[in-house]
Structures are given as C-alpha cells and as structure tokens.
Amino acid sequence: MWPFVGRVRELEDVMSTLTSGNGAALVGPAGVGKTRLTDEVVARLEHSGLAVRRCYATVATSTIPFGAMAAMLPADMRTANPLGRAVEHLLSEQQPLVIVVDDAHLLDDASIALLSHVIRHGHARVLVTSRPGESTELWQEGPLRRYPLGDLSRAESDLLLEQALGEPVDARSAALLWSASAGNPLYLRELVMSGRALGTLPSDDGIWSWHGAIELGGRLAELVRSNLGRLEPSHRHALELLACSEPVELDLLASLVHEEALDDLETRGLIRVVPSGRRTVVRLGHPLYGSLLRATCPTLRARAHQRALATALEATGARRREDLMRIATWRLDGGSPISVTLLAAAAEQAWAAQDVTLAERLCRAAVEAGGLNRVGHVFGQVLMHGHEPSQAEATLADVMAGPLSAEDLSHLAATRSMNLHFGLGDADAAAAMLDTVDVPGLPADVHEWLQVVRVILDAQHHHVATVLERTYRPVAPQLSVHMQRTRALCLLHAGRYREVAQEITAYEALEDPAEPDDGALRMRCFALAFAGHLADAEALALTMYDRSFDDLAFTGATSLYSVLSFCARMRGHGSQALRLAREGSPKSPASPLIFDVIALANLAGAAAVCGEVTLAQQTLARAEKARRPAWRRIGTTVSVTRSWVLASTGAIRAAADAAMAAADECAELGMHGSEAMALHDAARYGVDTSVRLTALTAVMDDLMTKAYASHATALAHAAPTALEAAATDFQRLGATLYAAEALAAATRLHRTQGNARAASQASARQALLMRDFDGVHTPVLRAGDLTHLTRRQAEVAHLATSGLTNQQIAERLHTSKRTVDNHLHAIYGILGVTGRDELRTVLGPARPN
C-alpha cells in the first residue's frame, strides 16, 4: 500500500460526518484515490471500536439482487419480504454499525433500496465510493453527504513519489511523471511500478530518475484502455486526431470531425473543452489517453491524420506564431512535401520558443533538403547548446564558405563568434571572426549588432566597469534590450543588486509579458539570494523550477538549480543542496559549456558542505578542467568554491589562503559580490578581512554583505556579544548556517573568557538553529563540542578523523610530529575522549581526504 498523501482534510471531514450524520459518498473518477481514502477511514473506525462491514460492487453483481452485499446478509433470503429479512439481520449486528460500499454506482436495485432504508431509519451509517455522473439519488441529493475527489496537486504528487520511493526524484522526472499521470494517484503508481520493473526508473546516488519516453504496457495500458471504454469509429477518429495535435483549437478539430462525436466525448469526460486566451481549445481527458491512442493507431492512418491537420490549419491562414511549427511538424510526420522556406521559418520559431528538440529536428530536415544556408545560424546555436560546439563550428564554417550577402555573412559570423567564445572558450578567435565581417558599408543595424555581440563577449573576461560603460552606447531600439541584459549581468557581478532589479524591470517592459525572459528571472534570483533575500529568491526560483526544460543546458537553467542549492546551503539543508546541485550538474564530461562551470562549482560546494570530500574534490577537478581563459568571470566561481573543498578536508589554513586568492581575483575584475563572499569565507577560516568587507558595504549596500562585515569584525575582535548580534542578522536573512557558525564561535569565546552562563545560552541558541540542519559538515559545525577548541586544535582534530597519521598531519601543517602529539593530547583532554575512535564519535564519521 502506497503512503497516504493529500487527503488529510477529506479524511477528517468524512470521519466527522460518519460520527455525527447519516454517512458520506466519495465521488470521483477512477484512480483518484477513493479506495485509498476509504481504507484510512475504515482503519480509524475499526480502531475506535465500531463494527464495519465492507462490500464491493462489480459489474458481475450489478444484476443480482443484494449481489454486492451477499457476504454480510444471511444465506437464506428466499422470503416474501427479502428487504425486511436483510434489515432484521443488520439490526442483529453489533451496534453502532458502519456499512462501506466500494464502487456503489454498480449496485443492484435491491442493495440500493436496502442502503436507503437503513440510512433513513438510522439503522447504520454508510460510506460509499462512486464515479461522477453515475451516482444514485442517495448521494446526489439524498441523505449522504457528497465529497468530490479530484487529482493530486503537483506538490502532493511530488511528495507521494518521494515517500513511496523513499528517496527524492529529480525535477525533470517528477515533472514528466506529473504530466503523464496528471495527478491521478493510480496512474502515478502504475507508472512507477512499470518504470522500476522495466529499468526506466532507476536510483542513482540516492536520486530516482526516469530515462527514456513514457511507454504504456501491462496493467497500466489495461487501466487506460478500460477508462477509454468502447469507442465508436467516429469517436476513435476524433480522439486519434486530438492525440496527434492537442491542444488544438475547437474550430480546427470541428472542421475534421462530427460535432455529435465531440459532444459525446465531452459528456463521457474523454475530452475537455477549455478556454485558452482568446481561443477555445480541446484536450484529451487525460494525457495517458494520448499515449495509448498514438501507440495503437496504425501508421498509415496516423500519417493521414497529420496531413489532414496540416491542411486544415493552412486553410485558416496560419496566423499565430506557433502555427508554422505545427504545420511543419505535421507535414514531416505525415510524410507530405515541405519547403525549405517553411522548415527554416519553423526552426527559427522553435529556437525562439526554446524547444531544442523540435528546433534540431527541423534544422536537420532542412539540411537534408539542401537548405543548410537557410538554417545555419539556428543549427549552429542548437548544436552549441547541445554540447556539440565543435560540430557547430564546422557547420557554420561550411555555411559561411558559400555565396552570401555581406549582411547574411555578418549575422552568421555573430553566431559563430558566440559559439567560439561560449562553446569552445576561444576569445581571440571569436573577436577575430567579428573583425573579419565588420567592414565598411554594412547597414547601420547590422554594424550595431556586431558591436552588441562584442559587448556580450567582453562581459565574460573584461573588468565589470569597462563593460558596464560600453553598455550605455546608443544602439537601435530593437538591440537595446541586449545591452540592458548585459548591463544587468554586470551590475549583478558588481554586487549592485538593487540596480539589477531596476535594470531588469526597465527592459522587461519592452518584452512580451506573455513570454517572460527566463534569463532575466534567473538574474533576479541570484540578485535576491546574494543580497540576503533568500525566501524571495527561493519563491521566484521555484516558479521556474516547475516549468524548467528537459535540456537544462539549452537555456542555461542549470543556474536555476545553483540558486536553489545556494539557498538550501545557507539554511543548513545540506542534503537538499546536494540533491539540487546533482540535478543541475552536467552528466557528460565531454564539451563542457560555460553554464557547466557554474553547475560543477556549485556541486563541489554542496558536496563539501555535506562532508562528501571525495565527490567535492573530483567535481572541483572537473570544474577546473572545464573553465576557460575566455570565461574569467565565471571561472571565479570555481576559485571561490576551492576554499570550501579544502576546508572539508580539514586543511583550514589552505582554505583561508584559497579564499583570499579568490577574493583578490574577483576584485581584479570588479566582481564585488563574489569578492565579499570569498572575504567572508576567509574570515570564517581565521583571516581578518573586516576592513575590506566594511569598505565593500559602502558600495554594495545589501543586507548580506553587511552581515558578512559584522561577522568578520566580531571574529577579528574576538567579541562574543558582537558574534551573537551577527548571528541574529544572519538568522533574519534565513542564512542559518552562518548564524550557527557565529554562535559556535561566540560559545567558544564566552568559555575562554570564563562566562559559562553566556556560553550555555549561545550554545542553546546554536542547538536550536541546527535542529533542522541536514547533513551539514563545516569546520565549525562538525560537532558542537568543537567550539571548545582553538582554531589550530580544530584543524588537527579534523585531520586526525580523516585517517591521517600524526606524521602525515605534521607534514600537512608544516610542523613537527611532537607538536601534533601535544595538540592531540590537549584535544583529548578538552573533549573527554581517550583516542581517535572516540574522537570520531564526537566529531562525526571520518571523511576521506
């Protein structure tokens, strides 16, 4: 039995009704969980000592008098008054009595009469389950209270999956299972069971992930086929057309099928007619209906459906932007002729709509038809974002070798330069490519576009202030949004988070509100998170998380996972941070893109904070290998992360040095946001960075940087009271990890200064904050008792638990073995342990170094 999720309110309401009223009817379509909710109700009733008699109506018993209730009635019902005999038998049962009937819409007339009698005369309370549209007057307008049950919400579906599987499901797979089941618990259960049986839903590193397409088979196919029921030829024709096209306009579908068939299908719940903006569209009653219909439709008939749809849509004039994509897709699937012009236009639309799979398919079809020169600029981008930058370079080079106008050549060169820069990491070649085509005589708008591309490329390896100044150069109105987007990115790197929001708001006003700019939303997320508005950052990121694309690298949506992982890390939710970082990280080491460097650095940091040292080190090595000189700004993410990884191994002094090096690297590029983070990390590892952080607060003016400066100042002055105040600041921002660290330091200092009461209070606050922590292992928080040690003793203790010998520790710390012996002797005395085994018990399990 699967976990009980999402019906708690209904459970309480039904229990209340059964204890104070005549009874209840749970009404809903097949698979929504009526029986599961009934099981919970029955368990509660029996636990409370009530007599429960349960029976099940079926098609077979629907024509037999008292057929479904035969098991709870006397064997001999051959009397002149069988209803009276049945009532008399029920009255002899233990009282109070509750009668539960599953699938009551299949009850025979005699059983319905019996239930009606016992309800009206109060002989028993009744609970029934039934499907909508097939209920009797007992629960339509009669004495039973009706409780409609619908599908689970997305959040409830995700929770059910995690509880049933015992481990998290990655976002893409959860979204896939949600869209396939549409929140129907029975379908969701069968999908999971099928996926596990077929191996398409394996668990990897504690995260379940679906591989491949959803395929119907076995019991799941039988359930869907049963719910579709018997179909007339006209009904099947309509459903097959819809399976090939949904959602489709009602007028378009009505031009191909009989109106009576659509009316019948809507009445049966097999299709849904819903408003969508200014139009009315038709959808199948459930997504799995489409899966079954497409799988069982003969090939020739399916191709005929596709051709008919394309012809019908073309007859309407194909006025909407997405119409070209639909016509091209239907013509390809239907095997009908299609022009290169249509393929090229549809490919551009698919790319703009961020449908990478369709864009690639249309591009390849155009290339096969000899239209490489028509789709080269789109195909190059598709290949680059598909982790094939070398193939993109070769393809674009082939296109540019042909006869082209100077204008077309310039646009292709712009695409090629971005692939050279962001895909292959070759800044010099990218700049040279632009120089080659930026010649006198170009139209003004083309020349300005090439200048905009230069600014976009420079934003990755030049000083923030230099690029920021260039973004204010006047350009054509249609190009200004690119300058504004680059300016917002520069402001984000400079740590001017309030101005980021203002800049994004300004250029969003120029965009289509129906199609929000995901890049702008991601920059908003980062600005909110880094400025200390963690809750707002998470809320915005989660709205995008639910609609993230299958190919994360295509849109750069890997950064979305980085935001969520960062917020989880700041809250001390280490396991969640690591899970999110895993989901957003590239799975293949081949041809890493600029987005992948961010994702890998984030994964290394999340692994470090969870104490997964080997994973942290290996991932950091991948990030180091992936970074390119052309991506200097993004490369600082790796530098900042390096200190976290070193700290996770116990090399605190090396971690401090790495943090300071990262801070200097960021300062050189004008990246004050990352500089502040690195300086704060160095302060956490024992370096006095209070002066530099305080200076940054004058130019950054955000709450998180101010908290960093307060924390660093309190550490530098060894001021426990000030550390407690810094902890309060972090706590208000939601950064409970740093709040707990500040309190741990305050506890140690209070004890050192002989203030036991203050130490106890600070320690209690820390323990309260850490109550919800999950899998967090920072140098200060490996154990609460670690706050009793000096910084050097803590470093030795960490290295000792990692499995190093005293001699190896001495070599690591550039000191003598005798000094390490003395440190360990002092550590054992402070912590009240007798050796390394007990030290590991106090400080947590040993971590590989």
PDB file of N, CA and C in Angstrom, residues 571-573 727-728 730-732 735-743 762-774:
ATOM      1  N   ARG A 571      20.715  27.708   4.480  1.00  0.00           N
ATOM      2  CA  ARG A 571      19.757  27.333   5.527  1.00  0.00           C
ATOM      3  C   ARG A 571      20.205  26.096   6.309  1.00  0.00           C
ATOM      4  N   GLY A 572      21.343  25.517   5.927  1.00  0.00           N
ATOM      5  CA  GLY A 572      21.810  24.324   6.615  1.00  0.00           C
ATOM      6  C   GLY A 572      21.157  23.052   6.131  1.00  0.00           C
ATOM      7  N   HIS A 573      20.476  23.115   4.997  1.00  0.00           N
ATOM      8  CA  HIS A 573      19.826  21.931   4.434  1.00  0.00           C
ATOM      9  C   HIS A 573      20.790  21.288   3.434  1.00  0.00           C
ATOM     10  N   ALA A 727      24.906  36.744  14.440  1.00  0.00           N
ATOM     11  CA  ALA A 727      24.055  35.566  14.264  1.00  0.00           C
ATOM     12  C   ALA A 727      22.598  35.971  14.083  1.00  0.00           C
ATOM     13  N   THR A 728      22.173  36.976  14.834  1.00  0.00           N
ATOM     14  CA  THR A 728      20.798  37.465  14.699  1.00  0.00           C
ATOM     15  C   THR A 728      20.559  38.037  13.306  1.00  0.00           C
ATOM     16  N   PHE A 730      22.151  37.229  10.495  1.00  0.00           N
ATOM     17  CA  PHE A 730      22.075  36.110   9.555  1.00  0.00           C
ATOM     18  C   PHE A 730      20.743  35.377   9.682  1.00  0.00           C
ATOM     19  N   GLN A 731      20.288  35.208  10.908  1.00  0.00           N
ATOM     20  CA  GLN A 731      19.043  34.476  11.123  1.00  0.00           C
ATOM     21  C   GLN A 731      17.863  35.206  10.478  1.00  0.00           C
ATOM     22  N   ARG A 732      17.848  36.525  10.569  1.00  0.00           N
ATOM     23  CA  ARG A 732      16.768  37.289   9.941  1.00  0.00           C
ATOM     24  C   ARG A 732      16.750  37.119   8.430  1.00  0.00           C
ATOM     25  N   ALA A 735      19.890  32.894   6.633  1.00  0.00           N
ATOM     26  CA  ALA A 735      21.202  32.238   6.480  1.00  0.00           C
ATOM     27  C   ALA A 735      21.579  31.583   7.801  1.00  0.00           C
ATOM     28  N   THR A 736      20.848  30.556   8.176  1.00  0.00           N
ATOM     29  CA  THR A 736      21.027  29.940   9.495  1.00  0.00           C
ATOM     30  C   THR A 736      22.346  29.187   9.620  1.00  0.00           C
ATOM     31  N   LEU A 737      22.940  28.791   8.500  1.00  0.00           N
ATOM     32  CA  LEU A 737      24.245  28.138   8.566  1.00  0.00           C
ATOM     33  C   LEU A 737      25.267  29.086   9.172  1.00  0.00           C
ATOM     34  N   TYR A 738      25.340  30.309   8.648  1.00  0.00           N
ATOM     35  CA  TYR A 738      26.295  31.284   9.176  1.00  0.00           C
ATOM     36  C   TYR A 738      25.895  31.748  10.576  1.00  0.00           C
ATOM     37  N   ALA A 739      24.604  31.804  10.844  1.00  0.00           N
ATOM     38  CA  ALA A 739      24.154  32.174  12.193  1.00  0.00           C
ATOM     39  C   ALA A 739      24.650  31.151  13.204  1.00  0.00           C
ATOM     40  N   ALA A 740      24.552  29.873  12.855  1.00  0.00           N
ATOM     41  CA  ALA A 740      25.008  28.815  13.764  1.00  0.00           C
ATOM     42  C   ALA A 740      26.524  28.874  13.948  1.00  0.00           C
ATOM     43  N   GLU A 741      27.242  29.167  12.870  1.00  0.00           N
ATOM     44  CA  GLU A 741      28.696  29.283  12.999  1.00  0.00           C
ATOM     45  C   GLU A 741      29.082  30.456  13.900  1.00  0.00           C
ATOM     46  N   ALA A 742      28.385  31.584  13.753  1.00  0.00           N
ATOM     47  CA  ALA A 742      28.680  32.737  14.611  1.00  0.00           C
ATOM     48  C   ALA A 742      28.417  32.407  16.073  1.00  0.00           C
ATOM     49  N   LEU A 743      27.342  31.679  16.337  1.00  0.00           N
ATOM     50  CA  LEU A 743      27.030  31.296  17.714  1.00  0.00           C
ATOM     51  C   LEU A 743      28.043  30.293  18.256  1.00  0.00           C
ATOM     52  N   ALA A 762      24.433  30.834  24.401  1.00  0.00           N
ATOM     53  CA  ALA A 762      24.783  30.867  22.980  1.00  0.00           C
ATOM     54  C   ALA A 762      24.743  29.466  22.381  1.00  0.00           C
ATOM     55  N   SER A 763      25.234  28.497  23.158  1.00  0.00           N
ATOM     56  CA  SER A 763      25.223  27.109  22.687  1.00  0.00           C
ATOM     57  C   SER A 763      23.799  26.606  22.502  1.00  0.00           C
ATOM     58  N   ALA A 764      22.894  27.015  23.418  1.00  0.00           N
ATOM     59  CA  ALA A 764      21.489  26.602  23.301  1.00  0.00           C
ATOM     60  C   ALA A 764      20.859  27.200  22.039  1.00  0.00           C
ATOM     61  N   ARG A 765      21.166  28.472  21.742  1.00  0.00           N
ATOM     62  CA  ARG A 765      20.662  29.100  20.521  1.00  0.00           C
ATOM     63  C   ARG A 765      21.174  28.369  19.285  1.00  0.00           C
ATOM     64  N   GLN A 766      22.450  28.007  19.329  1.00  0.00           N
ATOM     65  CA  GLN A 766      23.025  27.285  18.197  1.00  0.00           C
ATOM     66  C   GLN A 766      22.333  25.944  18.001  1.00  0.00           C
ATOM     67  N   ALA A 767      22.123  25.215  19.093  1.00  0.00           N
ATOM     68  CA  ALA A 767      21.470  23.910  19.012  1.00  0.00           C
ATOM     69  C   ALA A 767      20.061  24.043  18.446  1.00  0.00           C
ATOM     70  N   LEU A 768      19.358  25.099  18.837  1.00  0.00           N
ATOM     71  CA  LEU A 768      18.006  25.323  18.333  1.00  0.00           C
ATOM     72  C   LEU A 768      18.020  25.586  16.839  1.00  0.00           C
ATOM     73  N   LEU A 769      18.977  26.396  16.380  1.00  0.00           N
ATOM     74  CA  LEU A 769      19.089  26.680  14.952  1.00  0.00           C
ATOM     75  C   LEU A 769      19.417  25.424  14.155  1.00  0.00           C
ATOM     76  N   MET A 770      20.275  24.588  14.726  1.00  0.00           N
ATOM     77  CA  MET A 770      20.743  23.409  13.999  1.00  0.00           C
ATOM     78  C   MET A 770      19.777  22.231  14.069  1.00  0.00           C
ATOM     79  N   ARG A 771      18.681  22.423  14.769  1.00  0.00           N
ATOM     80  CA  ARG A 771      17.718  21.330  14.908  1.00  0.00           C
ATOM     81  C   ARG A 771      17.207  20.846  13.551  1.00  0.00           C
ATOM     82  N   ASP A 772      17.054  21.772  12.609  1.00  0.00           N
ATOM     83  CA  ASP A 772      16.543  21.416  11.288  1.00  0.00           C
ATOM     84  C   ASP A 772      17.657  21.215  10.263  1.00  0.00           C
ATOM     85  N   PHE A 773      18.928  21.283  10.686  1.00  0.00           N
ATOM     86  CA  PHE A 773      20.028  21.072   9.748  1.00  0.00           C
ATOM     87  C   PHE A 773      20.024  19.625   9.268  1.00  0.00           C
ATOM     88  N   ASP A 774      20.536  19.449   8.058  1.00  0.00           N
ATOM     89  CA  ASP A 774      20.535  18.108   7.473  1.00  0.00           C
ATOM     90  C   ASP A 774      21.835  17.884   6.728  1.00  0.00           C
TER      91      ASP A 774
END
